[in-house]
mmCIF file of C-alpha atoms in Angstrom:
data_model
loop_
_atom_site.group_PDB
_atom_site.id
_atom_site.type_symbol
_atom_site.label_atom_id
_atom_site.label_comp_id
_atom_site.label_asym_id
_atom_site.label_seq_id
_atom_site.Cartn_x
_atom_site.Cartn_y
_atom_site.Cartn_z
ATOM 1 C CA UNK P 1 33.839 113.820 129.366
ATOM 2 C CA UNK P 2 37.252 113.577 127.989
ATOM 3 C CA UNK P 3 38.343 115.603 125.336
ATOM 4 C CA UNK P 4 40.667 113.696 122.397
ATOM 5 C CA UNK P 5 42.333 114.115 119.744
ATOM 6 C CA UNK P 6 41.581 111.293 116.732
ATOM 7 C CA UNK P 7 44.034 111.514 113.773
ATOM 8 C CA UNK P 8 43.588 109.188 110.657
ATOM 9 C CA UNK P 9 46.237 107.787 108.539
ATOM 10 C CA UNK P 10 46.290 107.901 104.919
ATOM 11 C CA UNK P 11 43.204 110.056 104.568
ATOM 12 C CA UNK P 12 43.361 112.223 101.025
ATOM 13 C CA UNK P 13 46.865 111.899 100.435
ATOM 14 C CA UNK P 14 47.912 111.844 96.945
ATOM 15 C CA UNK P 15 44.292 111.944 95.490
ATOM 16 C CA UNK P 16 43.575 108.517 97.808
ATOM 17 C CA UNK P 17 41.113 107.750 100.429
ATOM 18 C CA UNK P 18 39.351 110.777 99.782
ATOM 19 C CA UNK P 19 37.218 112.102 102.191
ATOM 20 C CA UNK P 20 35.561 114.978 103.170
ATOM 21 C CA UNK P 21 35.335 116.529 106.548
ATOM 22 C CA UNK P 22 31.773 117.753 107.173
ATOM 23 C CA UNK P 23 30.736 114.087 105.868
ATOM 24 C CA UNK P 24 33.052 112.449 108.827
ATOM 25 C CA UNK P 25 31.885 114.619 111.229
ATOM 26 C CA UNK P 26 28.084 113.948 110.026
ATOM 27 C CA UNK P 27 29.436 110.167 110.451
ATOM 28 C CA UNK P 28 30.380 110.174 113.121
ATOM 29 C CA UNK P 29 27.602 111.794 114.979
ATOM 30 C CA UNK P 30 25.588 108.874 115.809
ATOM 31 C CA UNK P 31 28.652 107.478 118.039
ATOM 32 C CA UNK P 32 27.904 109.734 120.797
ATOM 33 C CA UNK P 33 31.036 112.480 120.182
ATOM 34 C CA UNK P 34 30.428 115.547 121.639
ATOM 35 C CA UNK P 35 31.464 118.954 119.919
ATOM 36 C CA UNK P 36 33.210 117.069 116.914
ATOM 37 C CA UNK P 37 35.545 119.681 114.764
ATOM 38 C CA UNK P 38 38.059 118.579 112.276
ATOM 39 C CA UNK P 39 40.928 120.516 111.120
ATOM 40 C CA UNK P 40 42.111 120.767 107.160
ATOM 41 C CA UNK P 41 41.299 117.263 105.074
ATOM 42 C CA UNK P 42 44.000 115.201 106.574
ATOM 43 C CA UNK P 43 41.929 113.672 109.077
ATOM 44 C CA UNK P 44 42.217 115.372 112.274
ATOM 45 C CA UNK P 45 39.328 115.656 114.472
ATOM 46 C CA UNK P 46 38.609 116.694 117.681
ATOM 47 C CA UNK P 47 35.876 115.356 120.042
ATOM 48 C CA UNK P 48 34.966 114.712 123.987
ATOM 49 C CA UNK P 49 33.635 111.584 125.116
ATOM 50 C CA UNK P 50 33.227 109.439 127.733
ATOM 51 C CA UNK P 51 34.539 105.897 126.235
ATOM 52 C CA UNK P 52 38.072 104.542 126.051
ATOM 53 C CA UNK P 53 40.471 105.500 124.040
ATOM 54 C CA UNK P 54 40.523 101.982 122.897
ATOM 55 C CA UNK P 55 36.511 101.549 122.320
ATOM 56 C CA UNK P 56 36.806 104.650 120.400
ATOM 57 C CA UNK P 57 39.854 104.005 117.931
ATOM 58 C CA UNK P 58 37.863 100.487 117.067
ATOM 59 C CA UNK P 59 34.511 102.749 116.570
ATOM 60 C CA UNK P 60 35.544 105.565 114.480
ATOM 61 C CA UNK P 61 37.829 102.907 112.151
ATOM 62 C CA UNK P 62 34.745 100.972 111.847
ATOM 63 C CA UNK P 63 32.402 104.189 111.188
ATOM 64 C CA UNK P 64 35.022 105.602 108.409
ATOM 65 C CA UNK P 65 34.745 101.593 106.660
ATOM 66 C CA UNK P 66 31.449 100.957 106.759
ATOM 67 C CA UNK P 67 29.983 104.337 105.787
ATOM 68 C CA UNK P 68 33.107 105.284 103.461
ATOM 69 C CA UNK P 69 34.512 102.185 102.673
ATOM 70 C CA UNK P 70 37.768 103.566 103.578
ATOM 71 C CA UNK P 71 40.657 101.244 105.804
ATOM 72 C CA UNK P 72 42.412 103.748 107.916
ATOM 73 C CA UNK P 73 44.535 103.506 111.257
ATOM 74 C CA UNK P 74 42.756 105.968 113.904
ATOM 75 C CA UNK P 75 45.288 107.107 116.222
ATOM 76 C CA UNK P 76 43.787 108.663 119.525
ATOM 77 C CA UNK P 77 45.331 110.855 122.098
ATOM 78 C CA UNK P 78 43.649 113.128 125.058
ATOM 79 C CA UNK P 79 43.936 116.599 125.313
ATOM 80 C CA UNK P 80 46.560 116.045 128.067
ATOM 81 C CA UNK P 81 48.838 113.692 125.897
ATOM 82 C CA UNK P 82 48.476 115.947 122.996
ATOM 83 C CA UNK P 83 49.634 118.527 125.237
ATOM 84 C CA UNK P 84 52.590 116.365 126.535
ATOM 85 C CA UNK P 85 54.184 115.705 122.993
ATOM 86 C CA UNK P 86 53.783 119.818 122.141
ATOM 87 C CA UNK P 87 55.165 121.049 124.973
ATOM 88 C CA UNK P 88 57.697 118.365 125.864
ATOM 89 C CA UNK P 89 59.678 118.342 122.146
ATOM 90 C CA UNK P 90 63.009 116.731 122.811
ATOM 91 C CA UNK P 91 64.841 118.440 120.581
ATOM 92 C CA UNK P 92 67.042 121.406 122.256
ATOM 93 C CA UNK P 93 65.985 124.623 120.571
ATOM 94 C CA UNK P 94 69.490 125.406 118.419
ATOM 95 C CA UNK P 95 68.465 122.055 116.514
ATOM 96 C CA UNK P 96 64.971 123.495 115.458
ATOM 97 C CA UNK P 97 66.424 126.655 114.908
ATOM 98 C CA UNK P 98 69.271 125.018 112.536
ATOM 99 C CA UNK P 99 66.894 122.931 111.058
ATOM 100 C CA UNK P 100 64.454 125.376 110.236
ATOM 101 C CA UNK P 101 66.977 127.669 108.704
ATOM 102 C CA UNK P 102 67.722 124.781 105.963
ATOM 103 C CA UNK P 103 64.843 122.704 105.746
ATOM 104 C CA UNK P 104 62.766 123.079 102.728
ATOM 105 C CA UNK P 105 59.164 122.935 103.878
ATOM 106 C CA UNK P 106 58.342 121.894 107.636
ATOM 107 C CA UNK P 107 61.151 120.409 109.285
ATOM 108 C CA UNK P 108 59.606 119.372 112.689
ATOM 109 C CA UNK P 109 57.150 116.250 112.657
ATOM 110 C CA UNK P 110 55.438 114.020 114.835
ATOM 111 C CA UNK P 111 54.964 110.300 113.676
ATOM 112 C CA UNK P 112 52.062 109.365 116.442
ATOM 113 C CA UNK P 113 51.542 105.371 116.478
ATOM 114 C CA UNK P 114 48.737 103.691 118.300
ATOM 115 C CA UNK P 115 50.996 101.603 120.709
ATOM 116 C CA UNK P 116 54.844 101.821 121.374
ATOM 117 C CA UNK P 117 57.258 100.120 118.925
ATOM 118 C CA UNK P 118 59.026 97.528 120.646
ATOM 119 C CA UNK P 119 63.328 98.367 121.258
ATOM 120 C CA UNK P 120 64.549 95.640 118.587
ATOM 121 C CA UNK P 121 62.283 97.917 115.544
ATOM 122 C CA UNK P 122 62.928 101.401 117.318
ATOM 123 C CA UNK P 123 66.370 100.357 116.703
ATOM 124 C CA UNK P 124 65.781 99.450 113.534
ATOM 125 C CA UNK P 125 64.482 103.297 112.621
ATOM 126 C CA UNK P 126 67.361 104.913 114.692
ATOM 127 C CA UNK P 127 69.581 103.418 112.433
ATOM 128 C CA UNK P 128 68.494 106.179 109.731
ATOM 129 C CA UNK P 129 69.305 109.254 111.960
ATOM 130 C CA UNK P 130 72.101 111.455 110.339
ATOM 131 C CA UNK P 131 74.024 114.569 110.233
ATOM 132 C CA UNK P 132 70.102 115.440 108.224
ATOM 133 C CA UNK P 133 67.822 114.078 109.851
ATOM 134 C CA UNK P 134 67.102 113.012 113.742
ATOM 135 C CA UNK P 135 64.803 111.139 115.430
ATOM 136 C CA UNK P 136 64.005 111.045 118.846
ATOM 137 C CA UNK P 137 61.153 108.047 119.830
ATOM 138 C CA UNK P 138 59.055 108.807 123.226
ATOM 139 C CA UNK P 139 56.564 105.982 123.880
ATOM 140 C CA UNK P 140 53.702 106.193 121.417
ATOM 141 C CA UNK P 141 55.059 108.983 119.898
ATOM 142 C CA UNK P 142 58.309 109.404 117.496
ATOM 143 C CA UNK P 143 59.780 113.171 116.339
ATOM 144 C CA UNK P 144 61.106 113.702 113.410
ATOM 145 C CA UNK P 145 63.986 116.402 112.605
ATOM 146 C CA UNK P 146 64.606 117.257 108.702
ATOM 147 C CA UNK P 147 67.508 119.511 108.210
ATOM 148 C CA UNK P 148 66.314 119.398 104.359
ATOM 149 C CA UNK P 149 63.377 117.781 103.491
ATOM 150 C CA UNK P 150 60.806 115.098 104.587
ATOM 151 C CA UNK P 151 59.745 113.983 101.144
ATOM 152 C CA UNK P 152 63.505 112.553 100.546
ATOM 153 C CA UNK P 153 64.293 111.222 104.117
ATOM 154 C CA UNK P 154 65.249 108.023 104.498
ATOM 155 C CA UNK P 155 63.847 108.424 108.338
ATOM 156 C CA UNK P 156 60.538 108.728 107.206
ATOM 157 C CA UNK P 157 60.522 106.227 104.341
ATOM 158 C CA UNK P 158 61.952 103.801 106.392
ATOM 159 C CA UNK P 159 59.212 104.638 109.710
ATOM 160 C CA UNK P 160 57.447 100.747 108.450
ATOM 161 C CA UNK P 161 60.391 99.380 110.483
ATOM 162 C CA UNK P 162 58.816 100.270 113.254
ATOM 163 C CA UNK P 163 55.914 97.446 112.545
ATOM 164 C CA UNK P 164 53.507 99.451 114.047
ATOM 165 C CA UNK P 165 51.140 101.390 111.864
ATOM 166 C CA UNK P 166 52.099 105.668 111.909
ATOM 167 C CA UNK P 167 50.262 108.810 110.902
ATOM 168 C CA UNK P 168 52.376 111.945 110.490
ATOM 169 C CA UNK P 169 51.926 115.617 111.089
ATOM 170 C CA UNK P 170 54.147 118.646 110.646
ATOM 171 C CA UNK P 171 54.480 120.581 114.094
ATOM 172 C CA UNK P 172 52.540 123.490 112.792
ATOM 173 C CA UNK P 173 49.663 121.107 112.599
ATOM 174 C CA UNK P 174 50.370 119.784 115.840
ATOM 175 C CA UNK P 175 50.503 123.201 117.456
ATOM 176 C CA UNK P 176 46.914 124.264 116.313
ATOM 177 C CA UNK P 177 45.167 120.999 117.218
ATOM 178 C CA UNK P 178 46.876 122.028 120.758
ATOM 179 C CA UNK P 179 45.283 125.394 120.556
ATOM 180 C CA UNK P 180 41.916 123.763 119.270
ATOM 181 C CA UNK P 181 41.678 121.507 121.734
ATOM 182 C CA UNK P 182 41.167 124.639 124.507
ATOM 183 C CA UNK P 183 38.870 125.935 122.317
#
Protein backbone atom coordinates (compact mmCIF):
# COMPACT_ATOMS: atom_id res chain seq x y z
CA UNK A 1 0.00 0.00 0.00
CA UNK A 2 1.02 3.45 -0.82
CA UNK A 3 0.24 6.17 1.26
CA UNK A 4 -0.99 9.68 -0.70
CA UNK A 5 -1.83 12.70 -0.30
CA UNK A 6 -5.25 13.87 -2.43
CA UNK A 7 -5.88 17.67 -2.36
CA UNK A 8 -9.06 19.18 -4.07
CA UNK A 9 -9.36 22.44 -5.73
CA UNK A 10 -11.99 24.86 -5.12
CA UNK A 11 -13.61 22.94 -2.30
CA UNK A 12 -15.60 25.55 0.25
CA UNK A 13 -13.96 28.55 -0.77
CA UNK A 14 -15.92 31.61 -0.58
CA UNK A 15 -19.22 29.85 0.54
CA UNK A 16 -18.80 27.51 -2.92
CA UNK A 17 -18.57 23.88 -3.47
CA UNK A 18 -19.37 23.23 -0.06
CA UNK A 19 -18.56 20.16 1.36
CA UNK A 20 -18.13 18.51 4.38
CA UNK A 21 -15.37 16.26 5.45
CA UNK A 22 -16.79 13.27 7.35
CA UNK A 23 -19.33 13.04 4.24
CA UNK A 24 -16.12 12.72 1.72
CA UNK A 25 -14.50 10.45 3.74
CA UNK A 26 -17.92 8.32 4.12
CA UNK A 27 -17.72 8.75 0.11
CA UNK A 28 -15.15 7.71 -0.47
CA UNK A 29 -15.07 4.54 1.47
CA UNK A 30 -16.44 2.24 -1.01
CA UNK A 31 -13.24 2.97 -3.36
CA UNK A 32 -11.08 0.80 -1.40
CA UNK A 33 -8.91 3.78 0.62
CA UNK A 34 -7.42 2.63 3.52
CA UNK A 35 -7.20 4.81 6.80
CA UNK A 36 -8.83 7.93 5.01
CA UNK A 37 -8.33 11.31 7.30
CA UNK A 38 -8.90 14.74 6.01
CA UNK A 39 -7.50 17.81 7.39
CA UNK A 40 -9.65 21.31 7.91
CA UNK A 41 -12.59 21.77 5.01
CA UNK A 42 -10.32 22.65 2.20
CA UNK A 43 -10.13 19.33 0.85
CA UNK A 44 -7.14 17.60 1.98
CA UNK A 45 -7.22 14.01 2.60
CA UNK A 46 -5.02 11.46 3.32
CA UNK A 47 -5.29 7.75 2.32
CA UNK A 48 -3.08 4.44 1.35
CA UNK A 49 -3.85 2.44 -1.52
CA UNK A 50 -2.70 0.24 -3.86
CA UNK A 51 -3.90 1.92 -7.36
CA UNK A 52 -2.20 4.59 -9.44
CA UNK A 53 -1.97 7.78 -8.78
CA UNK A 54 -3.68 8.28 -12.03
CA UNK A 55 -6.70 5.60 -11.45
CA UNK A 56 -7.16 7.33 -8.26
CA UNK A 57 -7.27 11.19 -9.23
CA UNK A 58 -10.04 9.96 -12.05
CA UNK A 59 -11.91 7.95 -9.04
CA UNK A 60 -12.11 10.33 -6.27
CA UNK A 61 -13.10 13.35 -9.03
CA UNK A 62 -15.73 11.07 -10.15
CA UNK A 63 -16.85 10.00 -6.42
CA UNK A 64 -16.94 13.91 -5.27
CA UNK A 65 -19.43 14.51 -8.83
CA UNK A 66 -21.55 11.91 -8.71
CA UNK A 67 -22.33 11.72 -4.98
CA UNK A 68 -21.89 15.67 -4.45
CA UNK A 69 -22.39 16.99 -7.65
CA UNK A 70 -19.35 18.96 -7.18
CA UNK A 71 -16.50 19.49 -10.38
CA UNK A 72 -13.21 19.64 -8.66
CA UNK A 73 -9.47 19.03 -9.84
CA UNK A 74 -7.98 16.16 -7.44
CA UNK A 75 -4.40 16.65 -7.24
CA UNK A 76 -2.48 13.49 -5.86
CA UNK A 77 0.95 13.15 -4.45
CA UNK A 78 2.69 10.14 -2.29
CA UNK A 79 3.93 10.48 0.95
CA UNK A 80 7.46 10.60 -0.56
CA UNK A 81 6.66 13.54 -3.04
CA UNK A 82 4.85 15.35 -0.38
CA UNK A 83 7.89 14.97 1.53
CA UNK A 84 10.13 16.17 -1.41
CA UNK A 85 8.32 19.63 -1.91
CA UNK A 86 8.48 20.22 2.26
CA UNK A 87 11.75 19.51 2.74
CA UNK A 88 13.30 20.62 -0.54
CA UNK A 89 11.75 24.53 -0.50
CA UNK A 90 13.90 26.47 -2.90
CA UNK A 91 13.80 29.45 -1.35
CA UNK A 92 17.16 30.26 0.77
CA UNK A 93 16.07 30.83 4.35
CA UNK A 94 16.83 34.94 4.61
CA UNK A 95 13.93 35.13 1.87
CA UNK A 96 11.35 33.31 4.20
CA UNK A 97 12.64 35.03 7.00
CA UNK A 98 12.22 38.58 5.10
CA UNK A 99 9.12 37.59 3.84
CA UNK A 100 7.62 36.49 6.86
CA UNK A 101 8.62 39.58 8.71
CA UNK A 102 6.31 41.69 6.14
CA UNK A 103 3.85 39.50 4.82
CA UNK A 104 0.41 39.94 6.08
CA UNK A 105 -1.00 36.46 6.59
CA UNK A 106 1.03 33.30 5.25
CA UNK A 107 3.61 34.22 2.96
CA UNK A 108 4.93 30.74 1.83
CA UNK A 109 2.60 28.66 -0.62
CA UNK A 110 2.59 25.76 -2.68
CA UNK A 111 0.50 25.86 -6.00
CA UNK A 112 0.53 21.79 -6.63
CA UNK A 113 -0.78 21.04 -10.36
CA UNK A 114 -1.58 17.60 -11.60
CA UNK A 115 1.08 17.56 -14.46
CA UNK A 116 4.01 20.04 -15.22
CA UNK A 117 3.25 23.31 -17.06
CA UNK A 118 4.96 23.31 -20.20
CA UNK A 119 8.29 26.21 -20.45
CA UNK A 120 6.37 28.65 -22.99
CA UNK A 121 3.28 29.12 -19.85
CA UNK A 122 5.88 28.74 -16.89
CA UNK A 123 7.29 31.64 -18.59
CA UNK A 124 4.33 33.19 -18.89
CA UNK A 125 3.83 33.13 -14.76
CA UNK A 126 7.56 34.08 -14.14
CA UNK A 127 6.87 37.10 -15.77
CA UNK A 128 4.89 38.28 -12.49
CA UNK A 129 7.82 37.68 -10.02
CA UNK A 130 8.90 41.03 -8.31
CA UNK A 131 10.80 42.80 -5.73
CA UNK A 132 7.10 41.24 -3.72
CA UNK A 133 6.56 38.34 -4.74
CA UNK A 134 8.74 35.17 -6.15
CA UNK A 135 8.10 32.18 -7.67
CA UNK A 136 10.12 29.34 -8.05
CA UNK A 137 8.33 26.31 -10.43
CA UNK A 138 9.76 22.57 -9.70
CA UNK A 139 7.99 20.04 -11.95
CA UNK A 140 4.44 19.51 -10.75
CA UNK A 141 4.85 21.75 -8.16
CA UNK A 142 5.18 25.80 -8.15
CA UNK A 143 6.18 27.98 -4.69
CA UNK A 144 4.96 30.93 -4.07
CA UNK A 145 6.82 33.85 -2.01
CA UNK A 146 4.52 36.94 -0.79
CA UNK A 147 6.52 39.63 0.80
CA UNK A 148 2.89 41.24 1.50
CA UNK A 149 0.02 39.46 0.72
CA UNK A 150 -1.44 36.59 -1.43
CA UNK A 151 -4.94 37.95 -1.79
CA UNK A 152 -3.42 41.05 -3.93
CA UNK A 153 -0.61 39.20 -5.89
CA UNK A 154 -0.55 39.41 -9.25
CA UNK A 155 1.54 35.88 -9.08
CA UNK A 156 -1.27 34.15 -7.88
CA UNK A 157 -4.04 35.80 -9.88
CA UNK A 158 -2.25 35.34 -12.83
CA UNK A 159 -1.26 31.18 -11.87
CA UNK A 160 -4.27 30.35 -15.04
CA UNK A 161 -1.29 31.13 -17.31
CA UNK A 162 0.03 28.20 -16.48
CA UNK A 163 -3.01 26.25 -18.45
CA UNK A 164 -2.87 23.62 -16.18
CA UNK A 165 -5.47 23.43 -13.47
CA UNK A 166 -3.76 24.47 -9.57
CA UNK A 167 -4.85 24.01 -5.98
CA UNK A 168 -3.06 26.13 -3.38
CA UNK A 169 -1.96 25.70 0.18
CA UNK A 170 -0.15 27.91 2.65
CA UNK A 171 3.11 26.07 3.96
CA UNK A 172 1.68 25.70 7.39
CA UNK A 173 -0.85 23.46 5.77
CA UNK A 174 1.67 21.77 3.88
CA UNK A 175 3.82 21.10 6.92
CA UNK A 176 1.02 19.23 8.92
CA UNK A 177 -0.22 17.05 6.04
CA UNK A 178 3.73 16.11 6.15
CA UNK A 179 3.45 15.32 9.79
CA UNK A 180 0.00 13.50 9.16
CA UNK A 181 1.11 11.52 6.70
CA UNK A 182 3.65 9.58 9.44
CA UNK A 183 0.93 9.39 11.52
Amino acid sequence: MTKYVALLRGINVGGHNKLKMAELRDALQPLGLQNIRTYIQSGNILFESSESEERLQQQIQDTILTTFTITSTVIIRTADEFHSIVNNCPFPEQDLTDASATATGESLHVALLPVAPTEINSAKLLQYVSEKEGCIIKGRDVYLLFYDSIRNAKLSQHLHKLEVPATVRNWKTMMKLATMIDQ
